[in-house]
Coordinates of C-alpha atoms in Angstrom, one line a residue:
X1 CA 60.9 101.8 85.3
X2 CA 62.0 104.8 88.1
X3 CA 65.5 105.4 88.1
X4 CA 67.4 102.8 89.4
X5 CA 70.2 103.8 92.2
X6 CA 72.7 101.1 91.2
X7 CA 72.2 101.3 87.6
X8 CA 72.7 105.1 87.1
X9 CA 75.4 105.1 90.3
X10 CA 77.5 102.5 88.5
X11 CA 77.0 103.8 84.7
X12 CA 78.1 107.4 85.9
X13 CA 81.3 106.1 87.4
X14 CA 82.2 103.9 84.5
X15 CA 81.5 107.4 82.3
X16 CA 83.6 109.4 84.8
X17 CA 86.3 107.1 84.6
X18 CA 86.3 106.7 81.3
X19 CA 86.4 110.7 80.4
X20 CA 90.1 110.1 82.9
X21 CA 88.0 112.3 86.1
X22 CA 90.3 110.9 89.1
X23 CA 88.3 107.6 90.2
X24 CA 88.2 109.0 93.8
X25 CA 86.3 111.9 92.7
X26 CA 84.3 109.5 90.4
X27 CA 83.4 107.4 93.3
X28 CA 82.0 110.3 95.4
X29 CA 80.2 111.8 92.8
X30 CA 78.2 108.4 91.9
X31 CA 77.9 107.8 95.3
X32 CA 75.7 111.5 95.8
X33 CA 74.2 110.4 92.6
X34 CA 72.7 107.2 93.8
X35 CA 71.8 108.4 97.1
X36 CA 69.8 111.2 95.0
X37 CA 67.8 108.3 93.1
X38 CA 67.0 107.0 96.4
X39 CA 65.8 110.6 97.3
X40 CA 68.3 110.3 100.4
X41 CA 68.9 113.5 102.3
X42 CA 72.5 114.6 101.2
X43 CA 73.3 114.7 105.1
X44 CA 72.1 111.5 105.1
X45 CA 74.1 110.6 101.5
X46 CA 77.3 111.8 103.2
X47 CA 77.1 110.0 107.3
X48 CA 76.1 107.0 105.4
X49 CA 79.2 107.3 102.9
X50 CA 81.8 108.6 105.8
X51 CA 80.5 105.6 108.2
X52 CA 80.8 103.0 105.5
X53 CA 84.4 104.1 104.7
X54 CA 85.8 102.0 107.9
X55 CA 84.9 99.0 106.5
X56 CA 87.9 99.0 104.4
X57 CA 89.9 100.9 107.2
X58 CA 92.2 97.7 108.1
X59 CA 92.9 97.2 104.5
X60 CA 93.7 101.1 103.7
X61 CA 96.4 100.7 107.0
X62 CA 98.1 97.5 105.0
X63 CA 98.6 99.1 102.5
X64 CA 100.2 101.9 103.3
X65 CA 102.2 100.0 105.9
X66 CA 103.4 97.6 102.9
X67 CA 104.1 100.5 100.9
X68 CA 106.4 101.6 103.2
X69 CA 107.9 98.4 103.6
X70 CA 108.3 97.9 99.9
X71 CA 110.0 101.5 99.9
X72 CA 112.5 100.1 102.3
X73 CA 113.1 96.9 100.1
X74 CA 114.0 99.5 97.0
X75 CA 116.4 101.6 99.6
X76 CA 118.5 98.3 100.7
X77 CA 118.4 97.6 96.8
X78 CA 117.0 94.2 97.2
X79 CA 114.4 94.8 94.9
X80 CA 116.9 95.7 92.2
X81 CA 118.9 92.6 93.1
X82 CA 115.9 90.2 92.5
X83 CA 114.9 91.9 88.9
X84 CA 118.2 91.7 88.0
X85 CA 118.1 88.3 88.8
X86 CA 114.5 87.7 87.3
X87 CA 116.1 89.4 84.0
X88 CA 119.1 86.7 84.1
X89 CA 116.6 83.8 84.1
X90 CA 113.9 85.5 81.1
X91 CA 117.2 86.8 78.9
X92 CA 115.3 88.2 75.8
X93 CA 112.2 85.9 76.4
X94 CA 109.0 88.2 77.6
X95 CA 106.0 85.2 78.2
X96 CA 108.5 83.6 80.4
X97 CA 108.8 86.8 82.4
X98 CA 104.5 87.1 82.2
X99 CA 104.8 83.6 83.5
X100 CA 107.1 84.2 86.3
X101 CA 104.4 87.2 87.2
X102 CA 101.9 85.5 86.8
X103 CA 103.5 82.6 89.4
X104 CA 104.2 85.3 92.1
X105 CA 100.7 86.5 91.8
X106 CA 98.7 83.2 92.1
X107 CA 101.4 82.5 95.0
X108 CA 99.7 85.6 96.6
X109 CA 96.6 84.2 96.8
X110 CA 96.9 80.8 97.8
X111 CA 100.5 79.7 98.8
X112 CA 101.5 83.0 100.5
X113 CA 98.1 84.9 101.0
X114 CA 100.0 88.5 100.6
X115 CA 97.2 89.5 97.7
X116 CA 98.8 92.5 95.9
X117 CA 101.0 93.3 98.5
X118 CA 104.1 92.3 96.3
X119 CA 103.2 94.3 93.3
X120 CA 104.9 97.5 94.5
X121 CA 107.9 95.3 95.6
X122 CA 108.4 93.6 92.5
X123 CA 107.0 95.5 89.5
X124 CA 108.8 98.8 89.8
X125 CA 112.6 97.3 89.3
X126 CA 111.3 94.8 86.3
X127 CA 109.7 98.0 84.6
X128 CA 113.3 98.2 82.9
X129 CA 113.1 95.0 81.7
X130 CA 109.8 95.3 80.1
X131 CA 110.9 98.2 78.2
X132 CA 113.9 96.6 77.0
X133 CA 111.7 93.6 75.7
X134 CA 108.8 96.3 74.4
X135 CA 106.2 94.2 76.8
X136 CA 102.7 95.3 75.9
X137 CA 101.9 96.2 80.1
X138 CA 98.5 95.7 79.6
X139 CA 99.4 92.0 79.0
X140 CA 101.3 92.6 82.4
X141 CA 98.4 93.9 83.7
X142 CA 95.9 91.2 82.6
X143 CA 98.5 88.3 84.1
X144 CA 98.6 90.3 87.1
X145 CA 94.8 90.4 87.6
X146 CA 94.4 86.9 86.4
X147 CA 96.1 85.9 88.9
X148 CA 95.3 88.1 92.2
X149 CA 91.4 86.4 90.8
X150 CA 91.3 83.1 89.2
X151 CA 93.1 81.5 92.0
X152 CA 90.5 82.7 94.7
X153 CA 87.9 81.4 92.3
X154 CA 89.0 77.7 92.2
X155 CA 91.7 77.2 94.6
X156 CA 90.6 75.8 98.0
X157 CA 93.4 77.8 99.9
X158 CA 94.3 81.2 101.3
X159 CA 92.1 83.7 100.1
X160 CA 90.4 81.0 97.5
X161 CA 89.0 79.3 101.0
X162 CA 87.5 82.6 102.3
X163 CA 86.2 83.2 99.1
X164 CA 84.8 79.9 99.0
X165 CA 83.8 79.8 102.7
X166 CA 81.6 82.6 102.2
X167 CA 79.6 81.2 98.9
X168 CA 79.2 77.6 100.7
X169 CA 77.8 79.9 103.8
X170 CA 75.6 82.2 101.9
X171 CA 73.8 79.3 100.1
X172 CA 73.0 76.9 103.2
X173 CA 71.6 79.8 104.9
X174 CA 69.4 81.0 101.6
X175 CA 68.5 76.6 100.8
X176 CA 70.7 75.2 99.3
X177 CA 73.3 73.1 102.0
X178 CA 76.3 73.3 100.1
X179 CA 79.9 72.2 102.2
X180 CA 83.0 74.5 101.9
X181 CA 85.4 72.1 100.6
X182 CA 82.9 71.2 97.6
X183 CA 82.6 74.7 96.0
X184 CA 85.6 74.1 94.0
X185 CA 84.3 71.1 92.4
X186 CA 82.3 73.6 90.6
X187 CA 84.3 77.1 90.2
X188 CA 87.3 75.3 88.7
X189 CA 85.2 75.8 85.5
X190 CA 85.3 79.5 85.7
X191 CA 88.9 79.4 86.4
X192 CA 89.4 77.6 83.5
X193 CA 87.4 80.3 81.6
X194 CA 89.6 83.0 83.2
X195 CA 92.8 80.8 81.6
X196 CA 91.4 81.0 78.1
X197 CA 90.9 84.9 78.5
X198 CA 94.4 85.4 79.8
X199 CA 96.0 83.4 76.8
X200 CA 94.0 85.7 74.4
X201 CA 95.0 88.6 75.6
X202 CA 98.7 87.7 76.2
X203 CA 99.1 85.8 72.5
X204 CA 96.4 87.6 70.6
X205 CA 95.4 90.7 71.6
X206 CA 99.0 92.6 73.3
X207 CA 101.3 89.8 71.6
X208 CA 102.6 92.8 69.1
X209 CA 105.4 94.8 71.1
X210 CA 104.8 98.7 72.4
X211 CA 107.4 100.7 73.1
X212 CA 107.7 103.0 76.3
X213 CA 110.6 105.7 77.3
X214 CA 113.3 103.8 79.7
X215 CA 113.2 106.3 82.5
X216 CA 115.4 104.5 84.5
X217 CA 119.0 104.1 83.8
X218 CA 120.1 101.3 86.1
X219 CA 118.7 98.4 83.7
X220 CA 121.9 98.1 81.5
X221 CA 123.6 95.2 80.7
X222 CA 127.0 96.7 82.9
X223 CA 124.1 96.4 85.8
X224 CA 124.1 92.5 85.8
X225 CA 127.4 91.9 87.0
X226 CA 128.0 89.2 90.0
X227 CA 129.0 92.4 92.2
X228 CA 125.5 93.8 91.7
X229 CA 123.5 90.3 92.5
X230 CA 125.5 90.2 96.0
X231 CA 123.5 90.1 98.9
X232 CA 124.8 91.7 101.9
X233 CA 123.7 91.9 105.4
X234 CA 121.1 94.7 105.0
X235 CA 119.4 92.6 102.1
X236 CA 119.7 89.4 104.8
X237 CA 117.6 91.6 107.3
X238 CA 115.1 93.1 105.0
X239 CA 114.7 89.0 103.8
X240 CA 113.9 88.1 107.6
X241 CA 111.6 91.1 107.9
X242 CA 109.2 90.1 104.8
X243 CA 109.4 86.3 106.4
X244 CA 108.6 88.2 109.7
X245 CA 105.5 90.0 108.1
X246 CA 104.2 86.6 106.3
X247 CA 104.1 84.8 110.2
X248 CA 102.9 87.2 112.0
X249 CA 100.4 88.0 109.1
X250 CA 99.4 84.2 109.3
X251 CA 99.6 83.7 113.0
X252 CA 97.6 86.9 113.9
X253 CA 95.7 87.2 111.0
X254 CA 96.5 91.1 110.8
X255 CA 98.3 92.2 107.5
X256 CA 99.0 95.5 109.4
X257 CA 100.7 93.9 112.4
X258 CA 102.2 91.8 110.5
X259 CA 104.1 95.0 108.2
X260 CA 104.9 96.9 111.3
X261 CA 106.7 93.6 113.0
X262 CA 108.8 93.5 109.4
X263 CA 109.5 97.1 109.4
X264 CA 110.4 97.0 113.0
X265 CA 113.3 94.1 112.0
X266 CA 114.7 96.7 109.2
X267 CA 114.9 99.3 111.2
X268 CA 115.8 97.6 114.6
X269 CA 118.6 96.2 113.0
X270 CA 120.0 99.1 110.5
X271 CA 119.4 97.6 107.7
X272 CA 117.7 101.1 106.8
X273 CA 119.1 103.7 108.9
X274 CA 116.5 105.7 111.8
X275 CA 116.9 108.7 109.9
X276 CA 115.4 107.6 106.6
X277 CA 112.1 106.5 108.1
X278 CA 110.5 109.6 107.9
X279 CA 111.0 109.6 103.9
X280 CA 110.5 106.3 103.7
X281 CA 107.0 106.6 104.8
X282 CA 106.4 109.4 102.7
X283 CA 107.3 106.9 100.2
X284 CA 105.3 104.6 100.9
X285 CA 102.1 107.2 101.2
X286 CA 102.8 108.4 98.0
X287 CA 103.1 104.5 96.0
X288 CA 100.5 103.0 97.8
X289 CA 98.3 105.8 99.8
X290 CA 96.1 106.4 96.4
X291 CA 94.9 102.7 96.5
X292 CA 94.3 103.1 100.0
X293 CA 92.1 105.9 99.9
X294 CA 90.2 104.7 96.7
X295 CA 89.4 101.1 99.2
X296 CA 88.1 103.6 101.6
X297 CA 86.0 105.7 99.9
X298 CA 84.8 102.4 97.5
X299 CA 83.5 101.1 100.6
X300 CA 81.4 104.4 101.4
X301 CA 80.5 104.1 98.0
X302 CA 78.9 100.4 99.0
X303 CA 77.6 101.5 102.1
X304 CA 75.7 104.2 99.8
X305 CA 74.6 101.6 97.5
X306 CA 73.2 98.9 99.9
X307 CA 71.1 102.0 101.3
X308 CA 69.3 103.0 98.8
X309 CA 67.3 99.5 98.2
X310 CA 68.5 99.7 94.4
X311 CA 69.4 95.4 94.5
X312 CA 66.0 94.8 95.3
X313 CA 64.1 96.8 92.9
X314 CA 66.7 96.0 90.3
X315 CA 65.8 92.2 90.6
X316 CA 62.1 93.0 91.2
X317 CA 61.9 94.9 87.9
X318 CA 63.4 92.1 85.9
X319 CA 62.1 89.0 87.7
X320 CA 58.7 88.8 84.7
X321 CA 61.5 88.5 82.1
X322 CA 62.9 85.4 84.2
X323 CA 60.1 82.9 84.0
X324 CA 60.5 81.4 80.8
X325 CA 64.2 80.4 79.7
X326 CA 67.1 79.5 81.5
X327 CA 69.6 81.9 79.5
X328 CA 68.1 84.9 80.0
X329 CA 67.5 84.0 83.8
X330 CA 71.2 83.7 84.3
X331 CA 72.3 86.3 81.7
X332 CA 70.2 88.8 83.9
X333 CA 71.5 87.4 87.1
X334 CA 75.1 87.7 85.9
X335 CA 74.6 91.2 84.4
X336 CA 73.3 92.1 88.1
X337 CA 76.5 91.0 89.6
X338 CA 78.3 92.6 87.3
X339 CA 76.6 96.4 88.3
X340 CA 77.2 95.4 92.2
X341 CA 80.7 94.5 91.7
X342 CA 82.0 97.3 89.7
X343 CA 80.6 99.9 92.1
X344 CA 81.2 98.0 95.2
X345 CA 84.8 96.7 93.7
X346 CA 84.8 93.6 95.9
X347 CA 83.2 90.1 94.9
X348 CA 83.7 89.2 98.8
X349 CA 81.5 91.8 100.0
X350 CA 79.5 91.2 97.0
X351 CA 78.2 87.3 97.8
X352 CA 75.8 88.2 100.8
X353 CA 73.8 90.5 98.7
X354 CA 73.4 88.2 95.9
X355 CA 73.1 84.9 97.6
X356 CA 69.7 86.3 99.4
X357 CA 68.0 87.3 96.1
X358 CA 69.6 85.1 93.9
X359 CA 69.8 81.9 95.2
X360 CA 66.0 81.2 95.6
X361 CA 65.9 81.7 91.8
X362 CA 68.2 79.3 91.0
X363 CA 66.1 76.8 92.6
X364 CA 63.2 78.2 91.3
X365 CA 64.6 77.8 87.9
X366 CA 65.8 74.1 88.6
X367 CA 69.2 74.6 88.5
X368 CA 71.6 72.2 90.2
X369 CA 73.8 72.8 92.8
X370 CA 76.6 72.8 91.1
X371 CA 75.2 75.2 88.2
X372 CA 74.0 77.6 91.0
X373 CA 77.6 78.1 92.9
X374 CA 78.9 79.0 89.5
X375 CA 76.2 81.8 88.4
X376 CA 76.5 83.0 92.3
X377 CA 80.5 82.5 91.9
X378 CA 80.5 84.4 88.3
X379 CA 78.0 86.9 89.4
X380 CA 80.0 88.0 92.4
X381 CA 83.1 87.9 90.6
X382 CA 82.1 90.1 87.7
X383 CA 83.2 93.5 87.8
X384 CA 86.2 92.8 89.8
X385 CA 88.6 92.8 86.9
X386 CA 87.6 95.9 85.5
X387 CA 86.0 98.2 88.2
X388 CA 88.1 101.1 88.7
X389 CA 87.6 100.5 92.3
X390 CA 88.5 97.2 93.1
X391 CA 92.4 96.2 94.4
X392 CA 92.6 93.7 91.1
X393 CA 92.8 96.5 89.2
X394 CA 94.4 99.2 91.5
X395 CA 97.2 97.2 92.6
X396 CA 98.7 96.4 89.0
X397 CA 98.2 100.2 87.9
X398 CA 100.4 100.8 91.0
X399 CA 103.3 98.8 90.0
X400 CA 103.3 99.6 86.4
X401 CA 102.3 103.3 86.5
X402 CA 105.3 103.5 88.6
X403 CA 106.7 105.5 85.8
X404 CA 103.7 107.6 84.7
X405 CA 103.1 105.4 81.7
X406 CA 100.5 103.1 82.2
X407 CA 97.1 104.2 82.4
X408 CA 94.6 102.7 85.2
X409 CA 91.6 103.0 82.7
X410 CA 92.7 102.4 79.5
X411 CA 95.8 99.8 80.4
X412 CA 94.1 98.1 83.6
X413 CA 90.6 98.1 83.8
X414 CA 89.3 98.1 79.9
X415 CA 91.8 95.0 79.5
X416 CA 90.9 92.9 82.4
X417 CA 87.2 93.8 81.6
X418 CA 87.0 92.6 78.5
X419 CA 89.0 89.4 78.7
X420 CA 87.7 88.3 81.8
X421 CA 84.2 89.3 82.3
X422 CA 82.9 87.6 79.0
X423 CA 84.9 84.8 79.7
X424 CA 83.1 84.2 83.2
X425 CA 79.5 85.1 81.5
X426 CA 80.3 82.5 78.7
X427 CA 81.5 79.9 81.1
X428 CA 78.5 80.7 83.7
X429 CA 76.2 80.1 80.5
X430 CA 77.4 77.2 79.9
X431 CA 77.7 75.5 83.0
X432 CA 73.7 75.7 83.7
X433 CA 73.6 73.3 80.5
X434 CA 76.4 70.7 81.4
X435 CA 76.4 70.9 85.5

């Protein structure tokens, strides 16, 4: 077999990241690399990755805009208030805490479809907390990716009926008719899955406490008195500003308009003074401006990818070894997805290219309907917990990094790798036998 874009891209960038080279550099580099394979001109390698980078452009501009908003929350000191008052509720109890995240995060998906726009608004101030109770953050960090993902999986609602849109869309047009609101008939199974990972990983694998320097000293208990949880008039504007962004964000459909109308209420009405906006921005650059720029470039990076042909050939050189038995069809199929995903970083973009090759097989192979949206569900799906590049992972190692000690390889992405993606590829496996 020739070198295979994808396969050498996607191993180099998992190598990079894993000897700690910055994952924008990472990204680039793998990105030349595949291009290379392909025997791509590097002008060609480089106007192909530059004019793919817009393709995330809308989602760079959120969040940056939402950083900045989420600065200005910390300045009014309502994001203290509602820590404190989150640390009230949990007293000394840490999985209550993991399951108040993990509420807020599954909210983001479905109830109020913010995705990880509240991790740099609520994290931060409840990193005081977690030290106090010697939280393992990569349990954090696994609750938090559980549920910016499982929900879109196998809840019909927010981003879960994009998500779901898109698979029921992709199969009619490659055979198989299937309707929107039936998808999650099938994928609450990998949901499920996803659950049994998550509980592993909170109550077996991080249960045993880790301690981490308490670099801020406002978390004390002299910080929890009723004078502190007071909300004054600033905190009343910055409260109408976030409902502000969540309308206009559903009305319009634009995340970005939607920040800039809340930031406009904060400052319009003082609740942050004019002459702090310059440094609040800055602010909000420098907490969520990295994630930003790795969506950007990760999108280049697909653009590359998709190029190069590397799918096509990938499938065409394992098709003979997909003729015989079920489990290794899928296994294949799922490993596939699980290349795309972690260099792409998005299971969205990733469902057009698989549905085309892979949904053809399935019927091939006799698989039901319900049995295919689950390998095409799982396959698209793999790699987003656990790709450097993808927002599941970057948006938890931006609210717990906060304090330089988390690590986005070894805390985020190894963690929701391994609890995740074998749970998905278990459950995918075993849904071809009893769907």
């Amino acid at each position: 077999m020739e070198l295979n874009p994808v396969v050498i891209s996607v191993i180099l960038l998992c190598i990079l990241c894993l000897l700690r080279v910055n994952v924008l550099l990472a990204l680039i580099i793998s990105a030349i690399s595949a291009g290379l394979c392909a025997n791509m001109s590097i002008d060609k390698i480089m106007n192909t990755f530059i004019s793919g980078m817009g393709a995330n452009s809308e989602t760079a501009l959120s969040y940056i805009l939402l950083g900045t908003f989420a600065a200005a929350m910390t300045h009014t000191g309502l994001a203290q208030i509602l820590a404190r008052r989150i640390a009230l509720i949990i007293k000394d109890n840490k999985y209550l805490l993991l399951m108040i995240i993990g509420t807020i995060a599954v909210m983001s998906q479905n109830l109020i479809p913010i995705h990880i726009a509240f991790i740099p608004i609520l994290i931060p101030p409840l990193l005081g907390i977690m030290n106090k109770l010697e939280l393992d953050r990569r349990a954090v960090a696994t609750t938090l990716a559980f549920g910016l993902k499982a929900p879109y999986i196998a809840i019909p609602a927010g981003f879960g009926l994009i998500f779901q849109g898109l698979i029921a869309e992709n199969m009619t047009h490659s055979g198989i008719e299937v309707i929107k609101t039936d998808v999650w008939k099938s994928t609450w199974f990998l949901g499920f899955a996803m659950f049994i990972g998550l509980l592993i990983a909170i109550f077996i694998t991080y249960r045993k406490p880790r301690k981490y320097r308490d670099l801020d000293p406002v978390y004390n208990e002299k910080s929890f008195s009723k004078k502190s949880l007071r909300l004054r008039r600033k905190h009343y504007i910055t409260l109408l500003g976030a409902f502000a962004t969540l309308i206009v964000q559903l009305w319009s459909g634009s995340l970005p308009l939607g920040a800039l109308i809340g930031l406009g209420i904060i400052f319009g009405a003082k609740a942050v003074r004019k002459r702090h906006m310059d440094k609040l921005i800055n602010e909000g650059i420098g907490l969520m401006g990295y994630v930003a720029f790795v969506m950007l470039v990760a999108a280049g990076f697909a653009l590359v990818l998709k190029e190069t042909g590397g799918v096509e050939s990938l499938l065409n050189w394992i098709l003979p070894y997909m003729q015989h038995s079920k489990i290794i069809s899928v296994t294949l199929m799922l490993l596939i997805g699980l290349l795309i995903t972690m260099g792409i970083g998005t299971s969205f973009g990733t469902i057009p290219i698989l549905a085309v090759l892979f949904i053809p097989l399935c019927a091939k192979l006799g698989l039901s309907t319900p049995a295919s949206i689950i390998v095409l569900a799982a396959s698209a799906a793999l790699g987003d917990a656990g790709s450097p590049a993808s927002d599941t992972t970057l948006g938890p190692t931006a609210g717990l990094n906060a304090d330089n000690q988390h690590n986005h390889i070894q805390d985020t992405c190894i963690p929701t790798f391994l609890h995740f993606n074998i749970a998905l590829i278990l459950a995918a496996i075993i849904a071809v036998y009893i769907f």
